[in-house]
Amino acid sequence: MRCRLLALIVGMLLIGAIPATASASSFGEQTAGQDAASQQSATSGATSTQIAPSNENISVRVLSPGDNGNVSQSNNSSAKSGALNANLTGQGTSQVQSGGGAAAKALQTAAQEAGNMQSADSHANSTQDHPSNENISVRVLSPGNDGNVDQSNNSDAESFAGNANGLLQKTEQGQGGSGKVITPASRGTTDGKGDCGCDSGSKGIQAAGQDAWNKQNAKSDATSKQIKPENQNDSARVLSGAKPDLCGCDSVPKDTKGSVLDGKGSPCGCDSVPKTDTGSGGDNGSVTQSNNSDAKSFAGNLNFTKQDVTELQAGMPVVLSNLVSLRDPCGCQSGGNTGVQAGGQDAWNGQNAMSNADSEQLGASNDNSPIRLKHSDGSNGDVSQENNSSAHSKALNVNKLLQVLQQLQDTSGGGGLSFQQA
């Protein structure tokens, strides 16, 4: 297509080189060329590795009543990587020719070319090898409550690769006319030239070519791997309930020295024998254990291309706005008029997006083992255990192309404009 556009412009130039037949001559020539090229590459890598990370909490109580606090243990490996390219290119060409004579000739040509190549590559790797969390609580003749236990091993990898390209190409060409704002009274004058700027023997030639190409490549990889993650919580109680209530009742008031007022010497404040220590009470907290491997990957390409060509001939003013609504009462006089317009547009876009996400867990283990022996009554808390492996991958390509070609030409010889859009 590029070769055809070039040949088209050259052909228009050759046509314009043909000499006019009138004795007097007026010649106007305009050329414009634009070229834009961009090459971008972005590479990003992130690696996180944990080898045998370990958390250990050991609590031992012997004849030591009291509560243990909450325990939170975690081993985390995280890798995040991102690669991004963005390209915004704008090209604009505006050409206007006005005025002329008996053998007027006007020649305009415009060429635009834009090229962009983008590549984005992103890798994220997270590895955990034998992460371990261990919590041990031992109580011997030590009443009390154990706190909550939260243990986790996490491996997370996130990767992103993206390309964005925005291109605007615009060409405006106008020929003929005096350059004055059109009014119904501006039909012509007697000076041999006319307000319209074109007479018999005039030629108007326009050629416009646009070319845009874009190549995008995005690749993203995310890998998360856990090898034998382990969580362990062990609780052992021996004669370690809550502090016992040795009295069976408190119905009879005591004196200030703790003696009962019933005269029978019972320290309990009533006619009862003190209760035997049964060790009732003494709770274990909730236990939450998890091993998580998560990989997320995204690769995307965005391309927005707009090409706009507007060409006008015969009796058009310099002002090129609201072109479709203008109606010139002049135009070109019939006779030896030649009006040629050519417009060419070419847009090409190639996109490639690759995304991979891998999550792997090997030998994940959660262990919670509460043990209660002899007078260690009480409740064990809630237990939640999870082993999760998750992989998310997404690849996206978006291409939006808009091409507009407008050509207006007076073919009546007496004024008015015909409107074409391709």
PDB file of C-alpha atoms in Angstrom, residues 155-400:
ATOM      1  CA  SER A 155       4.175 -16.947  48.036  1.00  0.00           C
ATOM      2  CA  ASP A 156       2.931 -14.279  45.610  1.00  0.00           C
ATOM      3  CA  ALA A 157       4.044 -13.348  42.083  1.00  0.00           C
ATOM      4  CA  GLU A 158       2.476 -10.587  39.973  1.00  0.00           C
ATOM      5  CA  SER A 159       3.570  -9.556  36.501  1.00  0.00           C
ATOM      6  CA  PHE A 160       2.330  -6.957  34.001  1.00  0.00           C
ATOM      7  CA  ALA A 161       3.419  -6.094  30.472  1.00  0.00           C
ATOM      8  CA  GLY A 162       1.655  -3.544  28.302  1.00  0.00           C
ATOM      9  CA  ASN A 163       1.975  -1.349  25.225  1.00  0.00           C
ATOM     10  CA  ALA A 164      -0.116   1.681  24.302  1.00  0.00           C
ATOM     11  CA  ASN A 165       0.055   3.556  21.006  1.00  0.00           C
ATOM     12  CA  GLY A 166      -1.983   6.576  19.954  1.00  0.00           C
ATOM     13  CA  LEU A 167      -1.536   8.024  16.455  1.00  0.00           C
ATOM     14  CA  LEU A 168      -3.273  10.945  14.743  1.00  0.00           C
ATOM     15  CA  GLN A 169      -2.662  11.920  11.133  1.00  0.00           C
ATOM     16  CA  LYS A 170      -4.528  14.820   9.561  1.00  0.00           C
ATOM     17  CA  THR A 171      -4.190  16.463   6.152  1.00  0.00           C
ATOM     18  CA  GLU A 172      -6.181  19.477   4.873  1.00  0.00           C
ATOM     19  CA  GLN A 173      -5.820  20.877   1.372  1.00  0.00           C
ATOM     20  CA  GLY A 174      -7.754  23.728  -0.262  1.00  0.00           C
ATOM     21  CA  GLN A 175      -7.436  25.176  -3.768  1.00  0.00           C
ATOM     22  CA  GLY A 176      -9.136  27.958  -5.704  1.00  0.00           C
ATOM     23  CA  GLY A 177     -10.893  31.042  -4.450  1.00  0.00           C
ATOM     24  CA  SER A 178      -9.596  34.440  -3.530  1.00  0.00           C
ATOM     25  CA  GLY A 179      -9.047  33.602   0.090  1.00  0.00           C
ATOM     26  CA  LYS A 180     -11.954  35.825   1.074  1.00  0.00           C
ATOM     27  CA  VAL A 181     -14.817  34.703   3.206  1.00  0.00           C
ATOM     28  CA  ILE A 182     -17.591  33.629   0.891  1.00  0.00           C
ATOM     29  CA  THR A 183     -20.611  35.943   0.579  1.00  0.00           C
ATOM     30  CA  PRO A 184     -23.484  35.814  -1.925  1.00  0.00           C
ATOM     31  CA  ALA A 185     -22.191  39.046  -3.514  1.00  0.00           C
ATOM     32  CA  SER A 186     -18.676  37.775  -4.211  1.00  0.00           C
ATOM     33  CA  ARG A 187     -19.481  36.379  -7.655  1.00  0.00           C
ATOM     34  CA  GLY A 188     -16.622  38.014  -9.535  1.00  0.00           C
ATOM     35  CA  THR A 189     -15.021  41.222 -10.809  1.00  0.00           C
ATOM     36  CA  THR A 190     -13.944  42.615 -14.154  1.00  0.00           C
ATOM     37  CA  ASP A 191     -10.212  42.716 -13.510  1.00  0.00           C
ATOM     38  CA  GLY A 192      -9.674  39.468 -15.443  1.00  0.00           C
ATOM     39  CA  LYS A 193      -8.863  37.635 -12.294  1.00  0.00           C
ATOM     40  CA  GLY A 194     -12.054  37.325 -10.330  1.00  0.00           C
ATOM     41  CA  ASP A 195     -12.682  36.830  -6.644  1.00  0.00           C
ATOM     42  CA  CYS A 196     -12.834  33.115  -7.229  1.00  0.00           C
ATOM     43  CA  GLY A 197      -9.221  32.891  -8.264  1.00  0.00           C
ATOM     44  CA  CYS A 198      -9.742  30.534 -11.175  1.00  0.00           C
ATOM     45  CA  ASP A 199     -10.710  31.089 -14.791  1.00  0.00           C
ATOM     46  CA  SER A 200     -10.726  29.188 -18.044  1.00  0.00           C
ATOM     47  CA  GLY A 201      -7.655  27.069 -18.550  1.00  0.00           C
ATOM     48  CA  SER A 202      -7.156  26.585 -14.807  1.00  0.00           C
ATOM     49  CA  LYS A 203      -5.932  23.358 -13.294  1.00  0.00           C
ATOM     50  CA  GLY A 204      -6.286  22.186  -9.733  1.00  0.00           C
ATOM     51  CA  ILE A 205      -4.401  19.080  -8.653  1.00  0.00           C
ATOM     52  CA  GLN A 206      -4.213  17.660  -5.154  1.00  0.00           C
ATOM     53  CA  ALA A 207      -2.693  14.477  -3.827  1.00  0.00           C
ATOM     54  CA  ALA A 208      -2.545  13.286  -0.225  1.00  0.00           C
ATOM     55  CA  GLY A 209      -1.053  10.108   1.163  1.00  0.00           C
ATOM     56  CA  GLN A 210      -0.989   8.785   4.698  1.00  0.00           C
ATOM     57  CA  ASP A 211       0.631   5.672   6.062  1.00  0.00           C
ATOM     58  CA  ALA A 212       0.621   4.344   9.614  1.00  0.00           C
ATOM     59  CA  TRP A 213       1.909   1.068  10.960  1.00  0.00           C
ATOM     60  CA  ASN A 214       2.334  -0.209  14.466  1.00  0.00           C
ATOM     61  CA  LYS A 215       3.763  -3.434  15.810  1.00  0.00           C
ATOM     62  CA  GLN A 216       3.252  -4.364  19.439  1.00  0.00           C
ATOM     63  CA  ASN A 217       4.389  -7.284  21.515  1.00  0.00           C
ATOM     64  CA  ALA A 218       3.692  -7.894  25.193  1.00  0.00           C
ATOM     65  CA  LYS A 219       4.776 -10.904  27.190  1.00  0.00           C
ATOM     66  CA  SER A 220       4.149 -11.531  30.861  1.00  0.00           C
ATOM     67  CA  ASP A 221       5.056 -14.495  33.059  1.00  0.00           C
ATOM     68  CA  ALA A 222       4.275 -15.047  36.729  1.00  0.00           C
ATOM     69  CA  THR A 223       5.430 -18.108  38.660  1.00  0.00           C
ATOM     70  CA  SER A 224       4.748 -18.901  42.305  1.00  0.00           C
ATOM     71  CA  LYS A 225       6.099 -22.055  43.918  1.00  0.00           C
ATOM     72  CA  GLN A 226       5.834 -23.443  47.450  1.00  0.00           C
ATOM     73  CA  ILE A 227       7.790 -26.499  48.512  1.00  0.00           C
ATOM     74  CA  LYS A 228       6.653 -28.276  51.677  1.00  0.00           C
ATOM     75  CA  PRO A 229       5.167 -25.354  53.587  1.00  0.00           C
ATOM     76  CA  GLU A 230       4.304 -26.394  57.141  1.00  0.00           C
ATOM     77  CA  ASN A 231       2.290 -24.998  60.029  1.00  0.00           C
ATOM     78  CA  GLN A 232       2.298 -26.734  63.423  1.00  0.00           C
ATOM     79  CA  ASN A 233       0.465 -25.906  66.634  1.00  0.00           C
ATOM     80  CA  ASP A 234       0.786 -28.205  69.678  1.00  0.00           C
ATOM     81  CA  SER A 235      -0.919 -27.601  72.997  1.00  0.00           C
ATOM     82  CA  ALA A 236      -0.437 -29.944  76.015  1.00  0.00           C
ATOM     83  CA  ARG A 237      -2.150 -29.541  79.386  1.00  0.00           C
ATOM     84  CA  VAL A 238      -1.514 -31.651  82.528  1.00  0.00           C
ATOM     85  CA  LEU A 239      -3.482 -30.746  85.633  1.00  0.00           C
ATOM     86  CA  SER A 240      -3.811 -27.318  84.162  1.00  0.00           C
ATOM     87  CA  GLY A 241      -7.401 -26.225  84.168  1.00  0.00           C
ATOM     88  CA  ALA A 242      -8.514 -22.805  85.335  1.00  0.00           C
ATOM     89  CA  LYS A 243      -7.939 -21.715  88.939  1.00  0.00           C
ATOM     90  CA  PRO A 244     -10.340 -23.870  91.014  1.00  0.00           C
ATOM     91  CA  ASP A 245     -13.097 -22.646  93.252  1.00  0.00           C
ATOM     92  CA  LEU A 246     -12.427 -24.566  96.511  1.00  0.00           C
ATOM     93  CA  CYS A 247     -15.637 -23.521  98.172  1.00  0.00           C
ATOM     94  CA  GLY A 248     -19.032 -24.910  97.477  1.00  0.00           C
ATOM     95  CA  CYS A 249     -20.958 -21.781  98.543  1.00  0.00           C
ATOM     96  CA  ASP A 250     -20.636 -18.277  99.895  1.00  0.00           C
ATOM     97  CA  SER A 251     -23.936 -18.071 101.681  1.00  0.00           C
ATOM     98  CA  VAL A 252     -22.588 -17.262 105.181  1.00  0.00           C
ATOM     99  CA  PRO A 253     -20.674 -13.995 105.776  1.00  0.00           C
ATOM    100  CA  LYS A 254     -17.038 -14.122 106.917  1.00  0.00           C
ATOM    101  CA  ASP A 255     -15.345 -11.869 109.424  1.00  0.00           C
ATOM    102  CA  THR A 256     -12.529  -9.497 108.566  1.00  0.00           C
ATOM    103  CA  LYS A 257      -9.962 -12.269 109.129  1.00  0.00           C
ATOM    104  CA  GLY A 258     -11.682 -14.672 106.757  1.00  0.00           C
ATOM    105  CA  SER A 259     -13.340 -16.801 109.514  1.00  0.00           C
ATOM    106  CA  VAL A 260     -16.932 -17.703 109.137  1.00  0.00           C
ATOM    107  CA  LEU A 261     -19.454 -16.377 111.568  1.00  0.00           C
ATOM    108  CA  ASP A 262     -21.321 -19.665 111.971  1.00  0.00           C
ATOM    109  CA  GLY A 263     -18.875 -20.832 114.622  1.00  0.00           C
ATOM    110  CA  LYS A 264     -17.991 -24.049 112.900  1.00  0.00           C
ATOM    111  CA  GLY A 265     -14.659 -22.920 111.453  1.00  0.00           C
ATOM    112  CA  SER A 266     -15.373 -23.656 107.820  1.00  0.00           C
ATOM    113  CA  PRO A 267     -13.358 -21.282 105.637  1.00  0.00           C
ATOM    114  CA  CYS A 268     -15.996 -21.527 102.925  1.00  0.00           C
ATOM    115  CA  GLY A 269     -18.522 -19.484 104.752  1.00  0.00           C
ATOM    116  CA  CYS A 270     -21.077 -22.291 105.046  1.00  0.00           C
ATOM    117  CA  ASP A 271     -21.513 -25.781 106.525  1.00  0.00           C
ATOM    118  CA  SER A 272     -19.726 -27.546 103.682  1.00  0.00           C
ATOM    119  CA  VAL A 273     -16.457 -29.315 103.095  1.00  0.00           C
ATOM    120  CA  PRO A 274     -14.084 -27.533 100.628  1.00  0.00           C
ATOM    121  CA  LYS A 275     -14.311 -28.826  97.074  1.00  0.00           C
ATOM    122  CA  THR A 276     -11.562 -30.969  95.607  1.00  0.00           C
ATOM    123  CA  ASP A 277      -9.533 -29.324  92.801  1.00  0.00           C
ATOM    124  CA  THR A 278     -10.943 -30.715  89.590  1.00  0.00           C
ATOM    125  CA  GLY A 279      -9.062 -28.306  87.354  1.00  0.00           C
ATOM    126  CA  SER A 280     -12.186 -27.342  85.470  1.00  0.00           C
ATOM    127  CA  GLY A 281     -11.781 -24.580  82.854  1.00  0.00           C
ATOM    128  CA  GLY A 282      -8.809 -23.479  80.803  1.00  0.00           C
ATOM    129  CA  ASP A 283      -9.432 -22.787  77.137  1.00  0.00           C
ATOM    130  CA  ASN A 284      -7.281 -22.873  74.037  1.00  0.00           C
ATOM    131  CA  GLY A 285      -7.672 -20.041  71.558  1.00  0.00           C
ATOM    132  CA  SER A 286      -8.697 -20.284  67.932  1.00  0.00           C
ATOM    133  CA  VAL A 287      -6.183 -21.662  65.439  1.00  0.00           C
ATOM    134  CA  THR A 288      -5.869 -20.429  61.848  1.00  0.00           C
ATOM    135  CA  GLN A 289      -3.355 -22.046  59.509  1.00  0.00           C
ATOM    136  CA  SER A 290      -2.886 -21.425  55.791  1.00  0.00           C
ATOM    137  CA  ASN A 291      -0.433 -22.026  52.978  1.00  0.00           C
ATOM    138  CA  ASN A 292      -1.011 -19.874  49.897  1.00  0.00           C
ATOM    139  CA  SER A 293       0.604 -19.791  46.488  1.00  0.00           C
ATOM    140  CA  ASP A 294      -0.721 -17.157  44.077  1.00  0.00           C
ATOM    141  CA  ALA A 295       0.401 -16.109  40.596  1.00  0.00           C
ATOM    142  CA  LYS A 296      -1.144 -13.306  38.513  1.00  0.00           C
ATOM    143  CA  SER A 297      -0.115 -12.321  35.022  1.00  0.00           C
ATOM    144  CA  PHE A 298      -1.452  -9.795  32.491  1.00  0.00           C
ATOM    145  CA  ALA A 299      -0.280  -8.796  29.022  1.00  0.00           C
ATOM    146  CA  GLY A 300      -2.070  -6.199  26.915  1.00  0.00           C
ATOM    147  CA  ASN A 301      -1.759  -4.022  23.839  1.00  0.00           C
ATOM    148  CA  LEU A 302      -3.746  -0.886  22.987  1.00  0.00           C
ATOM    149  CA  ASN A 303      -3.646   0.854  19.624  1.00  0.00           C
ATOM    150  CA  PHE A 304      -5.695   3.889  18.586  1.00  0.00           C
ATOM    151  CA  THR A 305      -5.131   5.228  15.068  1.00  0.00           C
ATOM    152  CA  LYS A 306      -7.013   8.057  13.343  1.00  0.00           C
ATOM    153  CA  GLN A 307      -6.381   9.200   9.784  1.00  0.00           C
ATOM    154  CA  ASP A 308      -8.196  12.192   8.313  1.00  0.00           C
ATOM    155  CA  VAL A 309      -7.873  13.649   4.801  1.00  0.00           C
ATOM    156  CA  THR A 310      -9.865  16.668   3.578  1.00  0.00           C
ATOM    157  CA  GLU A 311      -9.458  18.035   0.040  1.00  0.00           C
ATOM    158  CA  LEU A 312     -11.254  21.037  -1.486  1.00  0.00           C
ATOM    159  CA  GLN A 313     -11.225  22.549  -4.952  1.00  0.00           C
ATOM    160  CA  ALA A 314     -12.827  25.534  -6.686  1.00  0.00           C
ATOM    161  CA  GLY A 315     -13.805  28.685  -4.906  1.00  0.00           C
ATOM    162  CA  MET A 316     -12.958  27.685  -1.347  1.00  0.00           C
ATOM    163  CA  PRO A 317     -11.760  30.255   1.192  1.00  0.00           C
ATOM    164  CA  VAL A 318      -8.750  29.974   3.437  1.00  0.00           C
ATOM    165  CA  VAL A 319     -10.961  29.011   6.370  1.00  0.00           C
ATOM    166  CA  LEU A 320     -11.209  25.209   6.311  1.00  0.00           C
ATOM    167  CA  SER A 321     -13.566  24.725   9.211  1.00  0.00           C
ATOM    168  CA  ASN A 322     -17.136  23.497   8.702  1.00  0.00           C
ATOM    169  CA  LEU A 323     -16.166  22.548   5.152  1.00  0.00           C
ATOM    170  CA  VAL A 324     -19.225  20.550   4.301  1.00  0.00           C
ATOM    171  CA  SER A 325     -21.658  23.397   4.948  1.00  0.00           C
ATOM    172  CA  LEU A 326     -19.928  26.011   2.748  1.00  0.00           C
ATOM    173  CA  ARG A 327     -21.474  26.822  -0.629  1.00  0.00           C
ATOM    174  CA  ASP A 328     -19.355  29.043  -2.885  1.00  0.00           C
ATOM    175  CA  PRO A 329     -21.440  30.881  -5.499  1.00  0.00           C
ATOM    176  CA  CYS A 330     -18.417  31.244  -7.734  1.00  0.00           C
ATOM    177  CA  GLY A 331     -16.660  28.017  -8.460  1.00  0.00           C
ATOM    178  CA  CYS A 332     -14.541  27.927 -11.634  1.00  0.00           C
ATOM    179  CA  GLN A 333     -15.705  29.107 -15.025  1.00  0.00           C
ATOM    180  CA  SER A 334     -16.479  26.395 -17.503  1.00  0.00           C
ATOM    181  CA  GLY A 335     -13.973  25.899 -20.276  1.00  0.00           C
ATOM    182  CA  GLY A 336     -10.556  24.403 -19.748  1.00  0.00           C
ATOM    183  CA  ASN A 337     -10.935  23.511 -16.092  1.00  0.00           C
ATOM    184  CA  THR A 338      -9.108  20.479 -14.716  1.00  0.00           C
ATOM    185  CA  GLY A 339      -9.866  19.382 -11.183  1.00  0.00           C
ATOM    186  CA  VAL A 340      -8.074  16.316  -9.863  1.00  0.00           C
ATOM    187  CA  GLN A 341      -8.136  15.044  -6.315  1.00  0.00           C
ATOM    188  CA  ALA A 342      -6.597  11.896  -4.936  1.00  0.00           C
ATOM    189  CA  GLY A 343      -6.503  10.665  -1.359  1.00  0.00           C
ATOM    190  CA  GLY A 344      -4.931   7.533   0.011  1.00  0.00           C
ATOM    191  CA  GLN A 345      -4.797   6.082   3.495  1.00  0.00           C
ATOM    192  CA  ASP A 346      -3.071   3.035   4.818  1.00  0.00           C
ATOM    193  CA  ALA A 347      -3.043   1.706   8.381  1.00  0.00           C
ATOM    194  CA  TRP A 348      -1.496  -1.505   9.616  1.00  0.00           C
ATOM    195  CA  ASN A 349      -1.322  -2.837  13.139  1.00  0.00           C
ATOM    196  CA  GLY A 350       0.131  -6.073  14.436  1.00  0.00           C
ATOM    197  CA  GLN A 351      -0.425  -7.054  18.054  1.00  0.00           C
ATOM    198  CA  ASN A 352       0.758  -9.978  20.100  1.00  0.00           C
ATOM    199  CA  ALA A 353       0.041 -10.545  23.787  1.00  0.00           C
ATOM    200  CA  MET A 354       1.213 -13.576  25.745  1.00  0.00           C
ATOM    201  CA  SER A 355       0.461 -14.166  29.409  1.00  0.00           C
ATOM    202  CA  ASN A 356       1.409 -17.143  31.571  1.00  0.00           C
ATOM    203  CA  ALA A 357       0.714 -17.758  35.242  1.00  0.00           C
ATOM    204  CA  ASP A 358       1.920 -20.832  37.138  1.00  0.00           C
ATOM    205  CA  SER A 359       1.239 -21.635  40.781  1.00  0.00           C
ATOM    206  CA  GLU A 360       2.583 -24.788  42.415  1.00  0.00           C
ATOM    207  CA  GLN A 361       2.366 -26.241  45.919  1.00  0.00           C
ATOM    208  CA  LEU A 362       4.340 -29.298  46.965  1.00  0.00           C
ATOM    209  CA  GLY A 363       3.826 -31.091  50.276  1.00  0.00           C
ATOM    210  CA  ALA A 364       1.772 -28.426  52.054  1.00  0.00           C
ATOM    211  CA  SER A 365       0.993 -29.342  55.683  1.00  0.00           C
ATOM    212  CA  ASN A 366      -1.063 -27.963  58.578  1.00  0.00           C
ATOM    213  CA  ASP A 367      -0.983 -29.620  62.019  1.00  0.00           C
ATOM    214  CA  ASN A 368      -2.944 -28.741  65.128  1.00  0.00           C
ATOM    215  CA  SER A 369      -2.677 -31.212  68.065  1.00  0.00           C
ATOM    216  CA  PRO A 370      -4.194 -30.204  71.425  1.00  0.00           C
ATOM    217  CA  ILE A 371      -3.629 -32.711  74.303  1.00  0.00           C
ATOM    218  CA  ARG A 372      -5.375 -32.593  77.688  1.00  0.00           C
ATOM    219  CA  LEU A 373      -4.497 -34.949  80.556  1.00  0.00           C
ATOM    220  CA  LYS A 374      -6.028 -35.342  84.060  1.00  0.00           C
ATOM    221  CA  HIS A 375      -8.048 -32.471  85.361  1.00  0.00           C
ATOM    222  CA  SER A 376      -7.428 -30.286  82.349  1.00  0.00           C
ATOM    223  CA  ASP A 377     -10.991 -29.660  81.386  1.00  0.00           C
ATOM    224  CA  GLY A 378     -11.755 -26.801  79.032  1.00  0.00           C
ATOM    225  CA  SER A 379     -12.593 -25.905  75.467  1.00  0.00           C
ATOM    226  CA  ASN A 380     -10.447 -25.867  72.380  1.00  0.00           C
ATOM    227  CA  GLY A 381     -10.963 -22.939  70.027  1.00  0.00           C
ATOM    228  CA  ASP A 382     -12.053 -22.985  66.411  1.00  0.00           C
ATOM    229  CA  VAL A 383      -9.598 -24.422  63.915  1.00  0.00           C
ATOM    230  CA  SER A 384      -9.228 -23.206  60.306  1.00  0.00           C
ATOM    231  CA  GLN A 385      -6.727 -24.857  57.983  1.00  0.00           C
ATOM    232  CA  GLU A 386      -6.192 -24.047  54.304  1.00  0.00           C
ATOM    233  CA  ASN A 387      -3.813 -24.880  51.475  1.00  0.00           C
ATOM    234  CA  ASN A 388      -4.406 -22.701  48.402  1.00  0.00           C
ATOM    235  CA  SER A 389      -2.784 -22.582  44.986  1.00  0.00           C
ATOM    236  CA  SER A 390      -4.134 -20.010  42.527  1.00  0.00           C
ATOM    237  CA  ALA A 391      -3.075 -18.830  39.048  1.00  0.00           C
ATOM    238  CA  HIS A 392      -4.657 -15.997  37.051  1.00  0.00           C
ATOM    239  CA  SER A 393      -3.624 -15.099  33.520  1.00  0.00           C
ATOM    240  CA  LYS A 394      -5.057 -12.627  31.000  1.00  0.00           C
ATOM    241  CA  ALA A 395      -3.975 -11.424  27.565  1.00  0.00           C
ATOM    242  CA  LEU A 396      -5.697  -8.523  25.810  1.00  0.00           C
ATOM    243  CA  ASN A 397      -5.382  -6.779  22.446  1.00  0.00           C
ATOM    244  CA  VAL A 398      -7.404  -3.680  21.536  1.00  0.00           C
ATOM    245  CA  ASN A 399      -7.182  -1.918  18.184  1.00  0.00           C
ATOM    246  CA  LYS A 400      -9.326   1.040  17.164  1.00  0.00           C
TER     247      LYS A 400
END
